[in-house]
Coordinates of C-alpha atoms and ligand atoms in Angstrom, one line a residue:
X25 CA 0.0 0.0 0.0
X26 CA 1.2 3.5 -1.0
X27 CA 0.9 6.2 1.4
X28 CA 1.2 9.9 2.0
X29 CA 1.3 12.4 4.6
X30 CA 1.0 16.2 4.1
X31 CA 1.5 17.9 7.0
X32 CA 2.1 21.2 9.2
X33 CA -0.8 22.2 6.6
X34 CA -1.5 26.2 7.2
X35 CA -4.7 26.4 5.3
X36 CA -6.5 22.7 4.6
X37 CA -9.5 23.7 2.0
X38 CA -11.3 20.0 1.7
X39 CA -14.7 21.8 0.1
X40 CA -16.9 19.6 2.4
X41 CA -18.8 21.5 5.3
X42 CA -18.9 18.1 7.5
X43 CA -15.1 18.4 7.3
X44 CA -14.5 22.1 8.1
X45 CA -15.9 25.8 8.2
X46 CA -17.8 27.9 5.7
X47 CA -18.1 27.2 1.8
X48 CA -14.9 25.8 1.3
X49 CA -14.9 23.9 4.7
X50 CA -11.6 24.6 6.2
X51 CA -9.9 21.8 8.1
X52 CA -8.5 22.8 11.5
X53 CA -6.6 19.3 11.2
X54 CA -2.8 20.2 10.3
X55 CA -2.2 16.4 8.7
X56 CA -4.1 15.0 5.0
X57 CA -3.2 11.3 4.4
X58 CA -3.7 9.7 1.5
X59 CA -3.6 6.0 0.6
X60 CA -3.7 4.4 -3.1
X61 CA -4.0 7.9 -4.3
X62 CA -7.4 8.6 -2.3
X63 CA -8.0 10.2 0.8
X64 CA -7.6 8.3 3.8
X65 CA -7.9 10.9 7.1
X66 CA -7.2 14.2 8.0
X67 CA -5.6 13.9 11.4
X68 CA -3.7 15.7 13.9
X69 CA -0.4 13.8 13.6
X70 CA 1.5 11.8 11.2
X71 CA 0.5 8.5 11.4
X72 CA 3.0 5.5 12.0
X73 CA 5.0 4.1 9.2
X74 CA 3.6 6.4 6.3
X75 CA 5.7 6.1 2.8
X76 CA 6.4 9.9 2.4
X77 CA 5.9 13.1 3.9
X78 CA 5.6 16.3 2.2
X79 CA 6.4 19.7 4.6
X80 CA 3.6 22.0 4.3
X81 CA 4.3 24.8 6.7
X82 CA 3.3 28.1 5.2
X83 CA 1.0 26.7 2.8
X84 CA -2.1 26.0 1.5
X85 CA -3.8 22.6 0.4
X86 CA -6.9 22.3 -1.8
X87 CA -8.4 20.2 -4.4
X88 CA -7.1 20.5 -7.7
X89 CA -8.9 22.6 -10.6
X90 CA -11.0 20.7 -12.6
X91 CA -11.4 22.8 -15.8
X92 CA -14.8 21.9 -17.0
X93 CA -14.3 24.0 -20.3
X94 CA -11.4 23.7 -23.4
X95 CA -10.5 23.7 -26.6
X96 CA -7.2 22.7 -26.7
X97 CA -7.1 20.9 -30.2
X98 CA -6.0 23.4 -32.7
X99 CA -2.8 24.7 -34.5
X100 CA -2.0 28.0 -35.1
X101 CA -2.4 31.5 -32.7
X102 CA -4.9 34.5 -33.2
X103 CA -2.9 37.4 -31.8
X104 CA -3.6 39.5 -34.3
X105 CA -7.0 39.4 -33.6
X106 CA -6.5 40.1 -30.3
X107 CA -4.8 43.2 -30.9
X108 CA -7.7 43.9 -32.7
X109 CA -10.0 43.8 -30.1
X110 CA -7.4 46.3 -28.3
X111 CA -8.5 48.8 -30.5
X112 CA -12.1 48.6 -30.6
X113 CA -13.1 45.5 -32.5
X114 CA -15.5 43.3 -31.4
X115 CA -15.0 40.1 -30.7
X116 CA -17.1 37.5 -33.6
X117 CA -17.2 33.8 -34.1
X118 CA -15.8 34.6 -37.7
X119 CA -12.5 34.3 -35.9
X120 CA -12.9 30.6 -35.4
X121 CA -12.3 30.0 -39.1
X122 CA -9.0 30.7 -39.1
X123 CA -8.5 28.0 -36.8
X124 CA -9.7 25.6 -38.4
X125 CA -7.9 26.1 -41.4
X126 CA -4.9 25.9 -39.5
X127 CA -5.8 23.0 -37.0
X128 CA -6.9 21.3 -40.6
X129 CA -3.7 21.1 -41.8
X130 CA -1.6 20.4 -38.4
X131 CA -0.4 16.9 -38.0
X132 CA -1.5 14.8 -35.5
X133 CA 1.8 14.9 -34.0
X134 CA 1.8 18.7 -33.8
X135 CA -1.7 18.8 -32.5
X136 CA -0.6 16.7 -29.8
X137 CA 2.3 18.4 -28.8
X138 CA 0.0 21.6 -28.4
X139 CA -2.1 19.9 -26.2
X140 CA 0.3 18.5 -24.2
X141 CA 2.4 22.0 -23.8
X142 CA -0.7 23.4 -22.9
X143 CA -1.8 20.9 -19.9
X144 CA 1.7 21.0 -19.3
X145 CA 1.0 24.8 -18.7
X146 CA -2.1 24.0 -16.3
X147 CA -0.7 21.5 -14.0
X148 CA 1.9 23.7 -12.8
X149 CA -1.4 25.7 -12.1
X150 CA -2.4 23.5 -10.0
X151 CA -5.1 21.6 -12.9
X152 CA -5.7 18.4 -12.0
X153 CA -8.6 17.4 -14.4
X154 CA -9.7 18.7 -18.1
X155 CA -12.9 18.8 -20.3
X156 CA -11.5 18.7 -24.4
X157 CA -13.7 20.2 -27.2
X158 CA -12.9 19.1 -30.6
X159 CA -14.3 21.7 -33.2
X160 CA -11.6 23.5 -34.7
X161 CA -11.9 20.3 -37.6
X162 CA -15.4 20.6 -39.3
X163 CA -15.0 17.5 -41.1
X164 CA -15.5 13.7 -40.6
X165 CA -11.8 12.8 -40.2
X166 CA -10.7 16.4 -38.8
X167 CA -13.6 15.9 -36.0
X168 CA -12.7 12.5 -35.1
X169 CA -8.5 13.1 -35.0
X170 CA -9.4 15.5 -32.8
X171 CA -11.1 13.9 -30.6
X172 CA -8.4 11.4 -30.7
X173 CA -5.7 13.7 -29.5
X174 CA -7.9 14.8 -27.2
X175 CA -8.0 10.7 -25.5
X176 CA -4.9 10.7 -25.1
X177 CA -5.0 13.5 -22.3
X178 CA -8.1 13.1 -20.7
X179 CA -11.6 10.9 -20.4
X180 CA -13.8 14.0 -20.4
X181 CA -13.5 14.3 -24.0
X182 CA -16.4 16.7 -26.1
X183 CA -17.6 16.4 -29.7
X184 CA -18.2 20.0 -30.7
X185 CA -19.0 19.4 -34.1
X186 CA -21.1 22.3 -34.5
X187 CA -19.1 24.6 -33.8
X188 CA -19.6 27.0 -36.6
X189 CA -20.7 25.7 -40.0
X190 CA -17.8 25.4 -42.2
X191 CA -16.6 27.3 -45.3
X192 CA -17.8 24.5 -47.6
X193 CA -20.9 24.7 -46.5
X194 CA -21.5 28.1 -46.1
X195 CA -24.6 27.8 -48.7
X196 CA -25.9 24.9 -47.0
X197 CA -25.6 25.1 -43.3
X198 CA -28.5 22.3 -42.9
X199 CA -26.2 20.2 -45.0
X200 CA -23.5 20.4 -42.1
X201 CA -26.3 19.7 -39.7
X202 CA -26.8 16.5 -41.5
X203 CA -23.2 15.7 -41.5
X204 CA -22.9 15.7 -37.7
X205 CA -26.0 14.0 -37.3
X206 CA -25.9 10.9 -40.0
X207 CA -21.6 10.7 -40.2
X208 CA -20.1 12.5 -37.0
X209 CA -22.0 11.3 -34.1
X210 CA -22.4 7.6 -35.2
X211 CA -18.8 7.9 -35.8
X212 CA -17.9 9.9 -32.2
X213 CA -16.4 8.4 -29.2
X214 CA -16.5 11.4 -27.2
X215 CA -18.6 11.1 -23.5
X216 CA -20.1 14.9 -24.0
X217 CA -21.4 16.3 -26.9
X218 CA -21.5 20.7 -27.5
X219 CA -22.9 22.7 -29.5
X220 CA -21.9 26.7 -30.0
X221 CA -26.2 28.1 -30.1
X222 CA -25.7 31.7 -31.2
X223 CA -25.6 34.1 -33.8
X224 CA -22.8 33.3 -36.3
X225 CA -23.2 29.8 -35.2
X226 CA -25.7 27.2 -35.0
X227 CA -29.8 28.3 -34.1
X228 CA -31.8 26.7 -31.8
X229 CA -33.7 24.3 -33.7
X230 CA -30.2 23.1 -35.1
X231 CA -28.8 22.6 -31.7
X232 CA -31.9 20.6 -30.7
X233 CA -31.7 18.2 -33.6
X234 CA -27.5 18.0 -33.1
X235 CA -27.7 17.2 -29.2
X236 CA -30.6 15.2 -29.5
X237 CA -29.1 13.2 -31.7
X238 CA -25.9 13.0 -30.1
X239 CA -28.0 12.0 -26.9
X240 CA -29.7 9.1 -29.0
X241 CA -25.7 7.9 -29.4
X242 CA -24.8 7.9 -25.9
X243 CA -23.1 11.2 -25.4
X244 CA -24.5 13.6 -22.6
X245 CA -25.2 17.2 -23.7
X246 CA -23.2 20.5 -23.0
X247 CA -24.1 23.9 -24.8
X248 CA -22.6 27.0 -25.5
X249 CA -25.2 29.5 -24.7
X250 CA -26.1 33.0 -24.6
X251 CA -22.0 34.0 -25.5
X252 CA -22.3 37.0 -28.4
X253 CA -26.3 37.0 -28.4
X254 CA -29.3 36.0 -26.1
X255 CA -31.4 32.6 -27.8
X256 CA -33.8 29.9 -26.0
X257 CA -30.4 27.8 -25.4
X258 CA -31.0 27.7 -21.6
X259 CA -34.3 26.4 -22.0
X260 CA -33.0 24.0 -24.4
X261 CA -30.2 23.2 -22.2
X262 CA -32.7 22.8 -19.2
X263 CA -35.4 20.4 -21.3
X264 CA -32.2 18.0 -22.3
X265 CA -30.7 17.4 -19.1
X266 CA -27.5 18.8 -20.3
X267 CA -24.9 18.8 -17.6
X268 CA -24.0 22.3 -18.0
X269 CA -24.8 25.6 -19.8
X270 CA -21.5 27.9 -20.8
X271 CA -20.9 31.7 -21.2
X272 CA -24.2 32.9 -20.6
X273 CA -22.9 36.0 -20.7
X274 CA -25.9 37.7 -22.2
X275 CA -28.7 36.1 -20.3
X276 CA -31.5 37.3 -18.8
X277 CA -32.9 37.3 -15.8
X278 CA -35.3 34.8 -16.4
X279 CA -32.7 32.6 -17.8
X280 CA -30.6 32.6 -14.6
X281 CA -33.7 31.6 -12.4
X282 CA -34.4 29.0 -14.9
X283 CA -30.8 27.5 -14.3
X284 CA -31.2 28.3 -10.4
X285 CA -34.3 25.8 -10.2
X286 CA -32.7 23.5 -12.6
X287 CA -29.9 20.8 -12.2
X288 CA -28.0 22.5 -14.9
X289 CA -24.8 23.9 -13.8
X290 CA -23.9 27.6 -15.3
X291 CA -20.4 27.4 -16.3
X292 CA -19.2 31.3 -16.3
X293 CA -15.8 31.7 -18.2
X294 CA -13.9 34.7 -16.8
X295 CA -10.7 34.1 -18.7
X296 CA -13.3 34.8 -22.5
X297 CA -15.2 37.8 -20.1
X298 CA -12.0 39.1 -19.5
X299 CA -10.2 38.6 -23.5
X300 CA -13.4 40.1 -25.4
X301 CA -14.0 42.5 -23.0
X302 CA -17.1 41.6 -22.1
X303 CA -19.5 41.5 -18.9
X304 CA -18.8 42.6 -15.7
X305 CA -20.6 41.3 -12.7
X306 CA -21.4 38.4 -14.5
X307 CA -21.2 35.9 -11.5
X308 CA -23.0 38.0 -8.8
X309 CA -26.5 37.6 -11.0
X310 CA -26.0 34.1 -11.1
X311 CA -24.7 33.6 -7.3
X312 CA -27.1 36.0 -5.9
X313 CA -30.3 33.4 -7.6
X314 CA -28.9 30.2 -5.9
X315 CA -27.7 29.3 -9.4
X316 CA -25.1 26.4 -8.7
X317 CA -21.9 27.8 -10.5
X318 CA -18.3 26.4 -12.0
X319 CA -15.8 28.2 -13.3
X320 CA -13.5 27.0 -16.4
X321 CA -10.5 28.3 -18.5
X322 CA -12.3 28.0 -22.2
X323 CA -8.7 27.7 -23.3
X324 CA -9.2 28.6 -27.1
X325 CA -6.9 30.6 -29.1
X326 CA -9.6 33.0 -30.4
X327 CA -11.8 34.1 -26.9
X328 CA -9.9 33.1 -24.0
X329 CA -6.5 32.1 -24.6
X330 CA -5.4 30.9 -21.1
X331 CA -4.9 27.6 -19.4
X332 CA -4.6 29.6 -15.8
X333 CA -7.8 28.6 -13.7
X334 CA -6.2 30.9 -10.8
X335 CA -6.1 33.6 -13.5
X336 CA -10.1 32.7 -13.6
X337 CA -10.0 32.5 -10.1
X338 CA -8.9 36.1 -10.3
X339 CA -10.8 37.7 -13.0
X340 CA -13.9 35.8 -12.2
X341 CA -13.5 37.9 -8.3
X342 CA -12.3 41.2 -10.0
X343 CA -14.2 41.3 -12.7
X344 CA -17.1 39.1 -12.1
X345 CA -17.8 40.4 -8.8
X346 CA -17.4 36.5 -6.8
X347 CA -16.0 36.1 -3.5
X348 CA -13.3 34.5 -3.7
X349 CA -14.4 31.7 -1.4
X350 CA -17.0 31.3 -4.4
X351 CA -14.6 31.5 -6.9
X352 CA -12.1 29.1 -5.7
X353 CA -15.2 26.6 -5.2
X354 CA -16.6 27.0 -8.2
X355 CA -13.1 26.3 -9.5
X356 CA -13.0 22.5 -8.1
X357 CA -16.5 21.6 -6.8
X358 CA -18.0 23.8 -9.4
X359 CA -16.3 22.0 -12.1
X360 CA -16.4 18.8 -10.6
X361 CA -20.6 19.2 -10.8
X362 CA -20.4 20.4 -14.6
X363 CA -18.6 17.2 -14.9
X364 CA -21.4 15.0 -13.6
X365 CA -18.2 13.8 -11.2
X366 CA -18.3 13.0 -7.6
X367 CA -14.8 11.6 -7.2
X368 CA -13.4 15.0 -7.4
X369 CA -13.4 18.5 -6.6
X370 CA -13.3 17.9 -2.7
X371 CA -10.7 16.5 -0.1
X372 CA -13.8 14.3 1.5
X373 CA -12.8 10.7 2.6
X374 CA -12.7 8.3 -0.5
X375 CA -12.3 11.1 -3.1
X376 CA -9.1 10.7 -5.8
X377 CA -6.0 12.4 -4.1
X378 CA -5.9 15.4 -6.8
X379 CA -4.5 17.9 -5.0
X380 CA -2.9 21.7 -5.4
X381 CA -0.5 22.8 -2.9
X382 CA 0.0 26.5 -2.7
X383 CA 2.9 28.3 -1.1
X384 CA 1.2 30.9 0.4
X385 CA -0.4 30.2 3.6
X386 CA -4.4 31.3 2.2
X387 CA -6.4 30.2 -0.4
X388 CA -7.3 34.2 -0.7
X389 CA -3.8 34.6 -2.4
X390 CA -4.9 33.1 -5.4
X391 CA -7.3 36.0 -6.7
X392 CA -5.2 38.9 -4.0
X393 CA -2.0 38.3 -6.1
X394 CA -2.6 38.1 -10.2
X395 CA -0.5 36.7 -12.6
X396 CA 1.9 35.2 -9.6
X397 CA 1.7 31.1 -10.1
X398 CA 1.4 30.2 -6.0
X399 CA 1.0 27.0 -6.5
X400 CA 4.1 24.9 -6.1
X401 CA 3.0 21.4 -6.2
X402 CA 0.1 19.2 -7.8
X403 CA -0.4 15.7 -7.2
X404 CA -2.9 13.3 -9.1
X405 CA -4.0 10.8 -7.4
X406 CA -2.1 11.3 -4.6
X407 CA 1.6 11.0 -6.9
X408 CA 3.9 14.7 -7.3
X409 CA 2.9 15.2 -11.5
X410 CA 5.2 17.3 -13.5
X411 CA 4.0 17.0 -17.0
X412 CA 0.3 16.1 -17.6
X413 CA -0.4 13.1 -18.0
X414 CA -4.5 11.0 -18.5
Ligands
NIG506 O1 -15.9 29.2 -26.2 N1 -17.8 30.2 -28.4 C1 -17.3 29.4 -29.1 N2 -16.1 28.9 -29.0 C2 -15.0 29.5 -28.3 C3 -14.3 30.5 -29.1 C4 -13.6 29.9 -30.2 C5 -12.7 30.8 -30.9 O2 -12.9 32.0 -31.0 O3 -11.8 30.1 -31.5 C6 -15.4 30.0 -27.0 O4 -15.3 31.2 -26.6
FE507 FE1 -16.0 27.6 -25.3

């Protein structure tokens, strides 16, 4: 048996009330031990005869981030656009096309690679689990290389298919519909399948026919909803059961309380609020109406291109108007809900040993000092990771 001890802990965030204090239920135990890369006990002392111990005076332990939202298959960079934006353009889907033209003509190898720099980037974040979109291929075989790239990373993998109807088809966007629904989906091993509802994209009625079909397959729905434009996709999202409902940044009231009384989790995206300059106080509407809330990266090169969930962390209390005990939950158990998974996102008893350990001695250091990676250590399942791996 493999064992662990972390200990002299300074701040011990385990995300379970039974366990400790206020929303992110703070341990006063000093002492996490883990066994076969689960939680075993939080404790007072070391126990007897434990494999390792890792020192953690001065520091902070939490769950790791569980980024419920990527993109992270594509070739090529957008930073044009983005300078752009810095002078007064708004921000479009017609961006995304670029990307696929370039992700079309990437190797597999080099698509890898740019997935794996980039998870690379958000372990040493403290990332411990990732969502993958594909959607930057638009075609049978670019769809489903994507989604094989994306395997090799992660379970939580996501046909987004319709992501934007391609060039080709640009004269007969019903014809891409039927694409997805009678090649890609029979054809998709993804667990989740996405669909971008909104103006420059796909329309309601189109998303219902895509996700029901994918649904029919065995995939779970996702949406991309209210982003650049306000539609019905929260209803939609609601009547399907889909796990979660992203952007949302131009929802309405009604929407929101729709969510709140719904088990569809609102999945806010500071890092794409904060790159197309886009809504402030975002989070407070949703918070403030009981709506259960994660918080993800969106890692794209076009909206949000950052793989930093305590960057999100940040923005999504600076800009979005969270506390950051809400932020920093929505970060792990938030995600962990968008997921559908119960195995992480806390430090309860039994839960996978995915773990950030910060060296600053508060959680509250995440969002109080920008751009500064704290986090000096991540273990998954309960092992010291240094380059991502499934
Ligand atoms: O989530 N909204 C659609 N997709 C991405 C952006 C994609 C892009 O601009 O490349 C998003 O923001
Ligand atoms: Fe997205």
């Amino acid at each position: 048996m493999s064992s662990v001890a972390l200990t002299n802990i300074a701040t011990l965030v385990t995300n379970s009330t039974a366990l400790g204090d206020g929303l992110l239920g703070i341990s006063a135990m000093k002492t996490l031990v883990i066994e076969n890369g689960k939680i075993a006990a939080l404790s007072d002392r070391v126990p007897e005869g434990v494999g390792e111990v890792i020192d953690c005076a001065g520091k902070t332990v939490l769950p790791g981030f569980v980024d419920s939202h990527t993109h992270l298959v594509f070739a090529g960079d957008r930073s044009a656009e983005f300078a752009a934006r810095s002078r007064g353009e708004k921000y479009s889907a017609g961006g995304i096309k670029t990307t696929v033209s370039a992700t079309r003509a990437a190797s597999d190898a080099d698509l890898t690679s740019n997935v794996q720099s980039l998870l690379d980037e958000a372990l040493a974040q403290g990332t411990t689990t990732v969502e993958i979109k594909s959607g930057y291929g638009l075609t049978l075989r670019d769809e489903l290389r994507s989604l094989d790239v994306a395997r090799a990373f992660t379970d939580e993998t996501t046909l987004l298919a319709a992501h934007v109807i391609p060039e080709e088809f640009a004269n007969n966007p019903d014809g891409y519909v039927d694409l997805i629904i009678n090649e890609i989906i029979p054809a998709s091993t993804a667990k989740w399948i996405d669909v971008f509802c909104d103006a420059g994209a796909f329309s309601p009625e189109q998303t219902r026919a895509i996700l029901q079909a994918g649904k029919s397959a065995g995939m779970l729905p996702r949406i991309h909803a209210n982003q650049l434009s306000r539609t019905t996709a929260v209803a939609l999202a609601i009547e399907l059961d889909a796990a979660s409902a992203d952007h949302l940044s131009a929802s309405t009231d009604a929407d929101i309380e729709a969510l709140a009384a719904s088990s569809t989790i609102a999945t806010l995206l500071p890092g794409a609020e904060f790159s197309t300059q886009h809504e402030g106080r975002l989070g407070r509407r949703f918070l403030d109406r009981g709506a259960r809330v994660a918080i993800a990266t969106d890692c794209n090169p076009g909206s949000s291109y950052t793989t930093s969930m305590p960057f999100c962390i940040s923005a999504a209390v600076s800009l979005l108007g969270f506390t950051v005990e809400e932020a920093v939950y929505a970060a792990t158990s938030g995600g962990a809900a968008a997921l559908r998974r119960t195995d992480i996102g806390s430090l309860e008893i039994g839960a996978l040993a995915d773990i950030a350990i910060l060296k600053s001695p508060s959680y509250i250091h995440l969002a109080y000092r920008p751009g500064a990676n704290l986090v000096e250590t991540t273990l998954k399942a309960g092992r010291k990771v240094k380059t991502w791996q499934k």
